Amino acid sequence: MGLRFFNTLTRSVQEFAPLNPSGKTAGLYCCGPTVHDVAHIGNFRTFVFADLVRRYLQFKGYAVTHVMNITDVEDKIIKRVRESGIPLREYTGKYETAFLEDLQTLGCLRPHQMPRATEHIGEIISLIERLIARGIAYQATDGSVYFSIEKYRGSGRQYGQLVKLNFDELRPGERVSNDEYAKESLADFALWKARVPEDGAVYWPSPWGEGRPGWHIECSAMSMKILGPNFDIHLGGEDLIFPHHEDEIAQSEGAGLQPQGERFVKYWLHGAHLMVEGKKMSKSLGNFFTLRDLLGKGFTGREIRYRLLTAHYRETFNFTLEELTAARTSLARLDECLAKLRELAGNTNAPADPSFADHFSAALDEDLNVSAAWRVVFDWVRDTNRLLTDNQFSSAQAAAALAAWQRIDAVFGIGEKADAEAPREIVGLLEQREAARKAKDFKRADAIREELKLNGWVIEDTPKGARLKRR
Ligand code: AMP
Ligand code: ZN
């Protein structure tokens, strides 16, 4: 069975068939962060989702090109630059660095390419020129260049591929200059925004005078430059469906660079929002946690990643600290099982047991059903623990089980908890306890066990000797 996922374009679950006739490569573009501030974990839900899609495609044998842009010029950024008085690059650089650090803390693989909008002004201008030459874009009296929805539709193309739109609402000549607007204010949108005093030093020369690009055209220009005029998968949070992605389609297909009959993007994937008490987690509502807030509360990137990966991407879910704590308990079960396997396997190597990965993959093939895939993982943990308790595992079987887990973890990217190193004095106490036991001084041995417990460590007696574990 092949991989299937929900394509917003066709509003149905479809089998993934890549565009490349070799069937072995996949181009993936994910709209990246707007670096006006530190991203919140709602944003990261979407980026972890993109990471899952990329890793799973790789697991399935595709050579993936994963592109994530950095939106480093748009309305919100310019406002912040104006308010702070810090130059654009300096301002966005700080948040871009923070974003990359957070991505790493969450165990996300670095996208293969991360183009910045400000470094693609030339490509953006060429694309707008092409739209003007084709009669689909025009310069208005305010000096800005707009995309004409009427002309685009007149050329036989469809505006409203991802969402249904009511064109009776559209009044010719109406324009929106903001990047974000609702379906109800359907109007021609800005491709190039003429310089205004509030833009300060943020402007570039262009055939239409000084100005800056609109947000939507940035993604069309960068995705087509790197992945070509038509590519496999485009991904983002569901709030981007309209107008951002709808406008990306209009601009990219309006430029007519695709081969005859081909779409700009074959599969559009959208992740549902992370909610807080029933409302979208967002900066504007003030109901957000940044990754750093959560690390400050003692959670790890790994626990947060696990929690984000336990909900299906099309399901909105409420974020709570209680559930993050529950994530810690689930991971501890997994870690304990892996530690036992590692101890038993020692230096033995063995090929992965295929059935674990087969069951896991059957679950993810079904529109990335992570709940079913985690069920496979935790059933495996239960069965493995049972076999370990009954001493029914050889070191070769333990090594095969570990190799199978590593295949799964190449997709989930949870890793293994680095066993906290016991400090020297704690190790010293363990050694004293071992010496007491050898001397059959069990009273002293028990007293040391109690002392260790008070210090937060427990002794586990295993066939290979005593070892320390955090309580
Ligand atoms: P932005 O930096 O605002 O452009 O957003 C970056 C990504 O985060 C986009 O794909 C958004 O759709 C996504 N996003 C924003 N808020 C949330 C949320 N609460 N839950 C999930 N994704 C979100
Ligand atoms: Zn985008």
Short mmCIF file of C-alpha atoms and ligand atoms in Angstrom, two decimals:
data_model
loop_
_atom_site.label_atom_id
_atom_site.label_comp_id
_atom_site.label_asym_id
_atom_site.label_seq_id
_atom_site.Cartn_x
_atom_site.Cartn_y
_atom_site.Cartn_z
CA MET A 1 0.00 0.00 0.00
CA GLY A 2 1.19 3.47 -0.80
CA LEU A 3 1.13 6.62 1.23
CA ARG A 4 -2.12 8.56 1.21
CA PHE A 5 -2.90 11.96 2.58
CA PHE A 6 -5.59 14.61 2.49
CA ASN A 7 -5.15 17.02 -0.38
CA THR A 8 -6.88 20.34 0.28
CA LEU A 9 -6.96 20.90 -3.49
CA THR A 10 -9.20 17.90 -4.18
CA ARG A 11 -10.71 17.78 -0.68
CA SER A 12 -10.04 14.06 -0.55
CA VAL A 13 -7.54 11.53 0.71
CA GLN A 14 -5.31 10.64 -2.23
CA GLU A 15 -2.46 8.29 -2.87
CA PHE A 16 0.86 10.09 -3.17
CA ALA A 17 2.27 9.72 -6.69
CA PRO A 18 5.26 12.03 -7.20
CA LEU A 19 5.60 14.16 -10.32
CA ASN A 20 9.04 12.86 -11.24
CA PRO A 21 8.58 9.86 -13.55
CA SER A 22 11.29 7.98 -11.67
CA GLY A 23 8.87 8.01 -8.75
CA LYS A 24 11.76 8.39 -6.35
CA THR A 25 12.05 12.10 -5.63
CA ALA A 26 9.76 14.52 -3.87
CA GLY A 27 9.81 18.31 -3.61
CA LEU A 28 8.35 19.73 -0.42
CA TYR A 29 7.81 23.40 0.33
CA CYS A 30 6.65 24.61 3.72
CA CYS A 31 5.86 28.26 4.38
CA GLY A 32 8.38 29.23 7.01
CA PRO A 33 8.30 31.65 9.91
CA THR A 34 7.73 35.36 9.73
CA VAL A 35 10.72 36.43 11.77
CA HIS A 36 9.15 39.37 13.59
CA ASP A 37 9.26 37.66 16.99
CA VAL A 38 10.03 34.32 18.64
CA ALA A 39 7.77 31.61 17.20
CA HIS A 40 5.23 30.03 19.57
CA ILE A 41 4.63 26.33 19.84
CA GLY A 42 1.49 26.63 17.71
CA ASN A 43 3.82 27.65 14.87
CA PHE A 44 6.07 24.77 15.77
CA ARG A 45 3.20 22.33 15.54
CA THR A 46 3.16 23.10 11.81
CA PHE A 47 6.95 22.84 11.45
CA VAL A 48 7.06 19.54 13.34
CA PHE A 49 4.32 18.32 10.99
CA ALA A 50 6.45 19.32 7.98
CA ASP A 51 9.38 17.50 9.55
CA LEU A 52 7.24 14.38 9.97
CA VAL A 53 6.16 14.48 6.31
CA ARG A 54 9.77 14.89 5.16
CA ARG A 55 11.09 12.11 7.41
CA TYR A 56 8.30 9.73 6.45
CA LEU A 57 8.85 10.33 2.73
CA GLN A 58 12.52 9.54 3.32
CA PHE A 59 11.57 6.39 5.22
CA LYS A 60 9.51 5.40 2.17
CA GLY A 61 12.63 5.76 0.03
CA TYR A 62 12.08 9.16 -1.60
CA ALA A 63 14.96 11.58 -2.06
CA VAL A 64 13.26 14.65 -0.61
CA THR A 65 14.14 18.28 -1.22
CA HIS A 66 12.68 20.12 1.75
CA VAL A 67 12.45 23.89 1.35
CA MET A 68 11.31 26.29 4.04
CA ASN A 69 11.47 29.99 3.39
CA ILE A 70 12.19 32.71 5.90
CA THR A 71 9.75 35.58 5.57
CA ASP A 72 12.04 38.43 6.52
CA VAL A 73 10.09 41.31 5.02
CA GLU A 74 6.34 41.88 5.35
CA ASP A 75 3.88 44.22 7.08
CA LYS A 76 4.40 43.06 10.69
CA ILE A 77 8.20 43.07 10.41
CA ILE A 78 8.27 46.59 9.00
CA LYS A 79 6.10 47.81 11.85
CA ARG A 80 8.46 46.26 14.42
CA VAL A 81 11.55 47.61 12.67
CA ARG A 82 10.00 51.08 12.69
CA GLU A 83 9.09 50.82 16.38
CA SER A 84 12.46 49.45 17.47
CA GLY A 85 14.68 51.59 15.26
CA ILE A 86 16.87 48.52 14.58
CA PRO A 87 17.86 47.92 10.93
CA LEU A 88 15.86 45.19 9.14
CA ARG A 89 18.59 42.54 8.81
CA GLU A 90 19.74 42.98 12.39
CA TYR A 91 16.17 42.78 13.62
CA THR A 92 15.16 39.66 11.68
CA GLY A 93 18.57 37.97 12.17
CA LYS A 94 17.98 37.68 15.90
CA TYR A 95 14.65 35.88 15.45
CA GLU A 96 15.92 33.75 12.62
CA THR A 97 18.73 32.45 14.86
CA ALA A 98 16.27 31.78 17.68
CA PHE A 99 14.02 29.93 15.24
CA LEU A 100 16.83 27.66 14.06
CA GLU A 101 17.81 26.89 17.63
CA ASP A 102 14.22 26.02 18.53
CA LEU A 103 13.86 23.84 15.46
CA GLN A 104 16.89 21.88 16.61
CA THR A 105 15.67 21.62 20.21
CA LEU A 106 12.47 20.10 18.83
CA GLY A 107 14.45 17.48 16.92
CA CYS A 108 13.47 18.81 13.47
CA LEU A 109 15.86 18.14 10.62
CA ARG A 110 17.15 21.33 9.06
CA PRO A 111 15.33 21.89 5.73
CA HIS A 112 17.69 21.45 2.77
CA GLN A 113 17.18 25.05 1.71
CA MET A 114 15.96 28.05 3.69
CA PRO A 115 15.71 30.97 1.27
CA ARG A 116 15.19 34.47 2.63
CA ALA A 117 12.70 36.73 0.85
CA THR A 118 15.07 39.71 0.97
CA GLU A 119 17.62 37.71 -1.04
CA HIS A 120 15.10 36.99 -3.82
CA ILE A 121 13.93 40.47 -4.74
CA GLY A 122 15.25 39.97 -8.31
CA GLU A 123 13.18 36.77 -8.80
CA ILE A 124 10.14 38.45 -7.27
CA ILE A 125 10.42 41.41 -9.64
CA SER A 126 10.80 39.10 -12.68
CA LEU A 127 7.69 37.19 -11.69
CA ILE A 128 5.66 40.39 -11.32
CA GLU A 129 6.97 41.63 -14.70
CA ARG A 130 5.77 38.41 -16.26
CA LEU A 131 2.31 38.79 -14.71
CA ILE A 132 2.11 42.36 -16.02
CA ALA A 133 3.23 41.22 -19.49
CA ARG A 134 0.46 38.62 -19.46
CA GLY A 135 -2.10 41.29 -18.58
CA ILE A 136 -2.89 39.81 -15.15
CA ALA A 137 -1.19 42.45 -13.01
CA TYR A 138 -1.29 46.24 -13.20
CA GLN A 139 0.14 49.29 -11.50
CA ALA A 140 -2.53 51.32 -9.74
CA THR A 141 -2.61 55.06 -9.12
CA ASP A 142 -1.12 54.54 -5.64
CA GLY A 143 2.06 53.28 -7.40
CA SER A 144 1.66 49.69 -6.12
CA VAL A 145 1.26 46.69 -8.42
CA TYR A 146 -1.83 44.52 -7.95
CA PHE A 147 -2.95 41.12 -9.15
CA SER A 148 -6.16 41.37 -11.17
CA ILE A 149 -8.54 38.61 -10.19
CA GLU A 150 -10.91 39.55 -13.01
CA LYS A 151 -8.19 39.28 -15.68
CA TYR A 152 -6.91 36.05 -14.20
CA ARG A 153 -10.38 34.51 -14.31
CA GLY A 154 -10.88 35.96 -17.76
CA SER A 155 -7.83 34.00 -18.94
CA GLY A 156 -9.75 30.81 -18.17
CA ARG A 157 -8.16 30.05 -14.83
CA GLN A 158 -9.86 29.42 -11.54
CA TYR A 159 -9.43 31.67 -8.52
CA GLY A 160 -10.76 29.79 -5.50
CA GLN A 161 -9.17 26.37 -5.93
CA LEU A 162 -8.59 25.75 -2.23
CA VAL A 163 -11.66 27.59 -0.95
CA LYS A 164 -15.07 28.34 -2.34
CA LEU A 165 -15.49 32.03 -3.06
CA ASN A 166 -18.47 34.18 -3.73
CA PHE A 167 -17.60 36.32 -6.75
CA ASP A 168 -20.80 38.32 -6.50
CA GLU A 169 -19.05 40.08 -3.63
CA LEU A 170 -16.18 41.15 -5.87
CA ARG A 171 -16.55 44.72 -7.02
CA PRO A 172 -14.24 45.57 -9.92
CA GLY A 173 -11.54 48.04 -9.05
CA GLU A 174 -11.45 47.15 -5.35
CA ARG A 175 -8.03 46.44 -3.94
CA VAL A 176 -6.46 45.26 -0.69
CA SER A 177 -3.01 46.41 0.25
CA ASN A 178 -2.72 44.37 3.48
CA ASP A 179 -1.30 40.86 3.15
CA GLU A 180 -3.92 39.39 5.41
CA TYR A 181 -7.61 39.74 4.60
CA ALA A 182 -10.75 37.68 4.89
CA LYS A 183 -12.62 35.87 2.11
CA GLU A 184 -15.36 38.45 2.49
CA SER A 185 -13.02 41.21 1.38
CA LEU A 186 -12.13 39.45 -1.83
CA ALA A 187 -10.28 41.96 -4.00
CA ASP A 188 -7.16 42.48 -6.08
CA PHE A 189 -4.14 41.93 -3.84
CA ALA A 190 -0.75 43.66 -3.78
CA LEU A 191 2.29 42.12 -5.48
CA TRP A 192 4.56 45.14 -5.10
CA LYS A 193 3.89 47.82 -2.50
CA ALA A 194 5.02 51.34 -3.36
CA ARG A 195 7.27 52.92 -0.76
CA VAL A 196 5.53 54.96 1.93
CA PRO A 197 7.22 57.03 4.67
CA GLU A 198 6.39 54.41 7.35
CA ASP A 199 8.58 51.87 5.52
CA GLY A 200 11.66 53.79 6.62
CA ALA A 201 14.77 52.24 5.04
CA VAL A 202 12.97 49.06 3.97
CA TYR A 203 12.63 49.41 0.20
CA TRP A 204 14.20 48.26 -3.06
CA PRO A 205 14.29 49.80 -6.54
CA SER A 206 11.99 48.26 -9.13
CA PRO A 207 10.57 49.06 -12.59
CA TRP A 208 7.55 50.54 -10.71
CA GLY A 209 9.58 52.73 -8.38
CA GLU A 210 10.91 52.05 -4.90
CA GLY A 211 8.95 49.65 -2.78
CA ARG A 212 8.85 46.13 -1.40
CA PRO A 213 7.18 42.84 -2.25
CA GLY A 214 3.84 41.63 -0.91
CA TRP A 215 4.01 38.48 1.23
CA HIS A 216 2.25 36.11 -1.18
CA ILE A 217 4.54 36.70 -4.15
CA GLU A 218 7.60 35.91 -2.02
CA CYS A 219 6.59 32.26 -1.63
CA SER A 220 5.66 31.85 -5.33
CA ALA A 221 9.05 33.21 -6.41
CA MET A 222 11.17 31.22 -3.95
CA SER A 223 9.35 27.89 -4.26
CA MET A 224 9.39 27.94 -8.08
CA LYS A 225 13.02 29.02 -8.19
CA ILE A 226 14.18 26.10 -6.05
CA LEU A 227 11.68 23.34 -6.81
CA GLY A 228 10.65 24.33 -10.33
CA PRO A 229 7.33 25.73 -11.64
CA ASN A 230 5.44 22.64 -10.50
CA PHE A 231 6.30 20.47 -7.56
CA ASP A 232 4.85 17.79 -5.33
CA ILE A 233 3.85 19.06 -1.91
CA HIS A 234 3.14 22.45 -0.40
CA LEU A 235 2.44 22.60 3.28
CA GLY A 236 1.43 25.09 5.97
CA GLY A 237 -0.99 25.77 8.80
CA GLU A 238 -4.68 25.91 7.91
CA ASP A 239 -4.81 29.69 8.38
CA LEU A 240 -2.65 29.99 5.28
CA ILE A 241 -5.24 28.40 2.96
CA PHE A 242 -6.80 31.80 2.28
CA PRO A 243 -5.55 34.17 1.11
CA HIS A 244 -1.88 33.14 1.17
CA HIS A 245 -2.00 29.80 -0.64
CA GLU A 246 -4.88 30.74 -2.90
CA ASP A 247 -2.86 33.78 -4.00
CA GLU A 248 0.28 31.68 -4.44
CA ILE A 249 -1.62 29.45 -6.86
CA ALA A 250 -3.03 32.44 -8.75
CA GLN A 251 0.40 34.11 -9.11
CA SER A 252 2.27 30.94 -10.00
CA GLU A 253 -0.29 29.54 -12.44
CA GLY A 254 -0.99 33.03 -13.77
CA ALA A 255 2.68 33.25 -14.80
CA GLY A 256 2.04 30.11 -16.86
CA LEU A 257 5.43 28.49 -16.35
CA GLN A 258 4.08 25.00 -15.74
CA PRO A 259 4.04 22.37 -18.48
CA GLN A 260 0.71 22.19 -20.32
CA GLY A 261 -2.07 20.93 -18.06
CA GLU A 262 0.10 20.80 -14.93
CA ARG A 263 -0.70 22.47 -11.65
CA PHE A 264 1.69 24.62 -9.62
CA VAL A 265 1.44 22.12 -6.75
CA LYS A 266 0.05 18.59 -6.84
CA TYR A 267 -0.71 18.08 -3.12
CA TRP A 268 -1.62 20.81 -0.64
CA LEU A 269 -1.32 19.70 2.98
CA HIS A 270 -2.63 21.81 5.84
CA GLY A 271 -2.11 21.29 9.52
CA ALA A 272 -4.84 22.15 12.01
CA HIS A 273 -4.20 24.66 14.74
CA LEU A 274 -2.91 24.18 18.19
CA MET A 275 -5.53 25.63 20.51
CA VAL A 276 -5.61 27.02 24.02
CA GLU A 277 -8.99 26.71 25.74
CA GLY A 278 -10.74 26.43 22.44
CA LYS A 279 -8.98 29.37 20.77
CA LYS A 280 -6.15 29.33 18.24
CA MET A 281 -2.80 29.82 19.96
CA SER A 282 -1.62 33.14 18.58
CA LYS A 283 0.44 36.17 19.37
CA SER A 284 -2.49 38.50 18.82
CA LEU A 285 -4.67 36.71 21.41
CA GLY A 286 -1.76 36.56 23.85
CA ASN A 287 -2.57 32.92 24.71
CA PHE A 288 0.71 31.42 23.60
CA PHE A 289 3.69 29.54 24.94
CA THR A 290 7.05 29.84 23.29
CA LEU A 291 9.35 26.85 23.37
CA ARG A 292 11.56 28.79 25.75
CA ASP A 293 8.64 29.29 28.18
CA LEU A 294 8.18 25.53 28.32
CA LEU A 295 11.88 24.74 28.66
CA GLY A 296 11.89 27.22 31.56
CA LYS A 297 9.17 25.13 33.21
CA GLY A 298 11.45 22.09 33.07
CA PHE A 299 10.04 20.36 29.98
CA THR A 300 12.38 19.12 27.28
CA GLY A 301 12.23 19.66 23.53
CA ARG A 302 11.80 15.92 23.19
CA GLU A 303 8.70 15.87 25.41
CA ILE A 304 7.17 18.77 23.51
CA ARG A 305 7.93 17.12 20.16
CA TYR A 306 6.34 13.90 21.37
CA ARG A 307 3.20 15.73 22.47
CA LEU A 308 2.93 17.58 19.15
CA LEU A 309 3.36 14.28 17.31
CA THR A 310 0.61 12.46 19.18
CA ALA A 311 -2.25 14.39 17.56
CA HIS A 312 -3.26 13.83 13.96
CA TYR A 313 -2.28 16.79 11.79
CA ARG A 314 -5.86 17.52 10.76
CA GLU A 315 -7.17 17.52 14.29
CA THR A 316 -7.16 20.69 16.36
CA PHE A 317 -6.09 19.98 19.91
CA ASN A 318 -5.92 21.89 23.12
CA PHE A 319 -2.52 22.44 24.56
CA THR A 320 -2.22 21.82 28.30
CA LEU A 321 0.70 21.42 30.69
CA GLU A 322 -1.02 18.33 32.18
CA GLU A 323 -0.79 16.56 28.84
CA LEU A 324 2.82 17.56 28.49
CA THR A 325 3.45 15.94 31.88
CA ALA A 326 1.65 12.81 30.66
CA ALA A 327 3.98 12.83 27.65
CA ARG A 328 6.89 12.56 30.07
CA THR A 329 5.40 9.41 31.63
CA SER A 330 4.88 7.76 28.22
CA LEU A 331 8.43 8.52 27.17
CA ALA A 332 9.78 7.12 30.44
CA ARG A 333 8.12 3.76 29.59
CA LEU A 334 9.73 3.77 26.19
CA ASP A 335 13.13 4.81 27.60
CA GLU A 336 13.10 2.10 30.21
CA CYS A 337 12.43 -0.56 27.61
CA LEU A 338 15.17 0.79 25.32
CA ALA A 339 17.68 0.92 28.18
CA LYS A 340 17.02 -2.74 29.03
CA LEU A 341 17.38 -3.73 25.39
CA ARG A 342 20.61 -1.81 25.13
CA GLU A 343 22.03 -3.49 28.17
CA LEU A 344 21.11 -6.94 26.92
CA ALA A 345 22.32 -6.29 23.39
CA GLY A 346 25.71 -5.05 24.57
CA ASN A 347 27.95 -4.85 21.51
CA THR A 348 25.90 -7.31 19.46
CA ASN A 349 24.62 -6.14 16.09
CA ALA A 350 21.69 -7.65 14.23
CA PRO A 351 19.50 -6.62 11.30
CA ALA A 352 16.22 -4.91 12.18
CA ASP A 353 13.22 -7.08 12.84
CA PRO A 354 10.99 -6.05 9.86
CA SER A 355 7.54 -6.61 11.34
CA PHE A 356 7.69 -3.61 13.71
CA ALA A 357 8.49 -1.19 10.86
CA ASP A 358 5.84 -2.82 8.63
CA HIS A 359 3.06 -2.26 11.17
CA PHE A 360 4.26 1.24 11.87
CA SER A 361 4.36 2.09 8.19
CA ALA A 362 0.90 0.63 7.55
CA ALA A 363 -0.41 3.08 10.16
CA LEU A 364 1.37 6.16 8.79
CA ASP A 365 0.44 5.33 5.19
CA GLU A 366 -3.16 6.09 6.15
CA ASP A 367 -3.03 9.87 6.06
CA LEU A 368 -0.19 9.91 8.64
CA ASN A 369 -2.22 8.25 11.35
CA VAL A 370 0.15 8.98 14.21
CA SER A 371 -2.19 7.65 16.91
CA ALA A 372 -2.18 4.22 15.28
CA ALA A 373 1.59 4.44 14.77
CA TRP A 374 2.20 5.27 18.45
CA ARG A 375 -0.11 2.40 19.38
CA VAL A 376 2.18 0.11 17.38
CA VAL A 377 5.17 1.53 19.29
CA PHE A 378 3.62 1.08 22.73
CA ASP A 379 2.28 -2.41 21.94
CA TRP A 380 5.85 -3.24 20.96
CA VAL A 381 7.10 -1.82 24.28
CA ARG A 382 4.58 -3.95 26.19
CA ASP A 383 5.44 -7.15 24.30
CA THR A 384 9.17 -6.50 24.55
CA ASN A 385 8.95 -5.88 28.30
CA ARG A 386 7.07 -9.14 28.71
CA LEU A 387 9.72 -11.09 26.81
CA LEU A 388 12.49 -9.36 28.74
CA THR A 389 10.85 -10.18 32.08
CA ASP A 390 10.49 -13.83 31.05
CA ASN A 391 14.17 -13.86 30.01
CA GLN A 392 13.13 -14.88 26.53
CA PHE A 393 15.37 -12.48 24.66
CA SER A 394 18.85 -13.32 23.42
CA SER A 395 21.32 -10.49 22.93
CA ALA A 396 20.89 -10.88 19.14
CA GLN A 397 17.11 -10.49 19.48
CA ALA A 398 17.60 -7.42 21.64
CA ALA A 399 19.94 -5.96 19.02
CA ALA A 400 17.36 -6.68 16.27
CA ALA A 401 14.65 -4.97 18.32
CA LEU A 402 16.86 -1.92 18.83
CA ALA A 403 17.68 -1.74 15.13
CA ALA A 404 13.93 -1.83 14.38
CA TRP A 405 13.32 0.99 16.85
CA GLN A 406 15.99 3.06 15.14
CA ARG A 407 14.13 2.76 11.83
CA ILE A 408 10.95 4.00 13.52
CA ASP A 409 12.80 6.76 15.26
CA ALA A 410 14.22 8.02 11.97
CA VAL A 411 10.60 9.13 11.41
CA PHE A 412 9.45 10.19 14.88
CA GLY A 413 12.81 11.71 15.79
CA ILE A 414 12.26 11.26 19.50
CA GLY A 415 15.70 9.82 20.17
CA GLU A 416 16.67 8.21 23.39
CA LYS A 417 16.92 9.91 26.69
CA ALA A 418 20.58 10.45 27.42
CA ASP A 419 20.74 8.68 30.78
CA ALA A 420 21.61 11.36 33.27
CA GLU A 421 25.15 10.74 34.43
CA ALA A 422 25.29 10.09 38.15
CA PRO A 423 27.64 12.48 39.94
CA ARG A 424 30.92 11.10 41.29
CA GLU A 425 29.80 10.99 44.95
CA ILE A 426 26.69 9.01 43.99
CA VAL A 427 28.76 6.50 42.03
CA GLY A 428 31.08 6.33 45.08
CA LEU A 429 28.10 5.41 47.28
CA LEU A 430 27.09 2.67 44.87
CA GLU A 431 30.61 1.25 45.00
CA GLN A 432 30.51 1.29 48.83
CA ARG A 433 27.19 -0.50 48.75
CA GLU A 434 28.60 -3.18 46.44
CA ALA A 435 31.58 -3.62 48.76
CA ALA A 436 29.25 -3.95 51.78
CA ARG A 437 27.21 -6.61 49.98
CA LYS A 438 30.32 -8.56 49.12
CA ALA A 439 31.32 -8.43 52.78
CA LYS A 440 27.77 -9.61 53.59
CA ASP A 441 27.19 -6.41 55.60
CA PHE A 442 23.59 -6.15 54.41
CA LYS A 443 22.63 -3.64 57.05
CA ARG A 444 25.18 -1.17 55.71
CA ALA A 445 24.24 -2.01 52.10
CA ASP A 446 20.57 -1.19 52.84
CA ALA A 447 21.53 2.02 54.62
CA ILE A 448 23.43 3.16 51.55
CA ARG A 449 20.46 2.28 49.34
CA GLU A 450 18.31 4.56 51.52
CA GLU A 451 20.88 7.34 51.34
CA LEU A 452 20.92 7.11 47.55
CA LYS A 453 17.15 7.24 47.50
CA LEU A 454 17.19 10.43 49.53
CA ASN A 455 19.51 11.87 46.90
CA GLY A 456 17.09 10.96 44.12
CA TRP A 457 18.71 7.76 42.86
CA VAL A 458 17.53 4.17 42.99
CA ILE A 459 19.59 1.02 42.57
CA GLU A 460 18.44 -1.53 40.06
CA ASP A 461 19.98 -4.96 40.45
CA THR A 462 20.39 -6.51 37.02
CA PRO A 463 22.07 -9.76 35.89
CA LYS A 464 25.03 -7.60 34.87
CA GLY A 465 25.32 -5.95 38.27
CA ALA A 466 23.81 -2.96 40.03
CA ARG A 467 23.07 0.25 38.18
CA LEU A 468 21.77 3.66 39.09
CA LYS A 469 18.53 5.19 37.92
CA ARG A 470 16.92 8.53 38.64
CA ARG A 471 13.88 8.20 40.89
P1 AMP B 1 3.83 32.79 10.74
O1 AMP B 1 5.20 32.91 11.36
O2 AMP B 1 2.80 33.59 11.47
O3 AMP B 1 3.84 33.06 9.25
O4 AMP B 1 3.37 31.26 10.94
C1 AMP B 1 4.20 30.19 10.64
C2 AMP B 1 3.38 28.93 10.53
O5 AMP B 1 2.72 28.62 11.76
C3 AMP B 1 2.29 28.99 9.47
O6 AMP B 1 2.30 27.78 8.71
C4 AMP B 1 1.00 29.11 10.29
O7 AMP B 1 -0.07 28.54 9.59
C5 AMP B 1 1.36 28.29 11.50
N1 AMP B 1 0.55 28.59 12.72
C6 AMP B 1 0.25 29.80 13.25
N2 AMP B 1 -0.48 29.64 14.39
C7 AMP B 1 -0.64 28.30 14.57
C8 AMP B 1 -1.31 27.49 15.57
N3 AMP B 1 -1.92 28.01 16.63
N4 AMP B 1 -1.27 26.14 15.41
C9 AMP B 1 -0.62 25.58 14.35
N5 AMP B 1 0.02 26.29 13.38
C10 AMP B 1 0.01 27.63 13.50
ZN ZN B 2 4.16 30.95 1.97
#
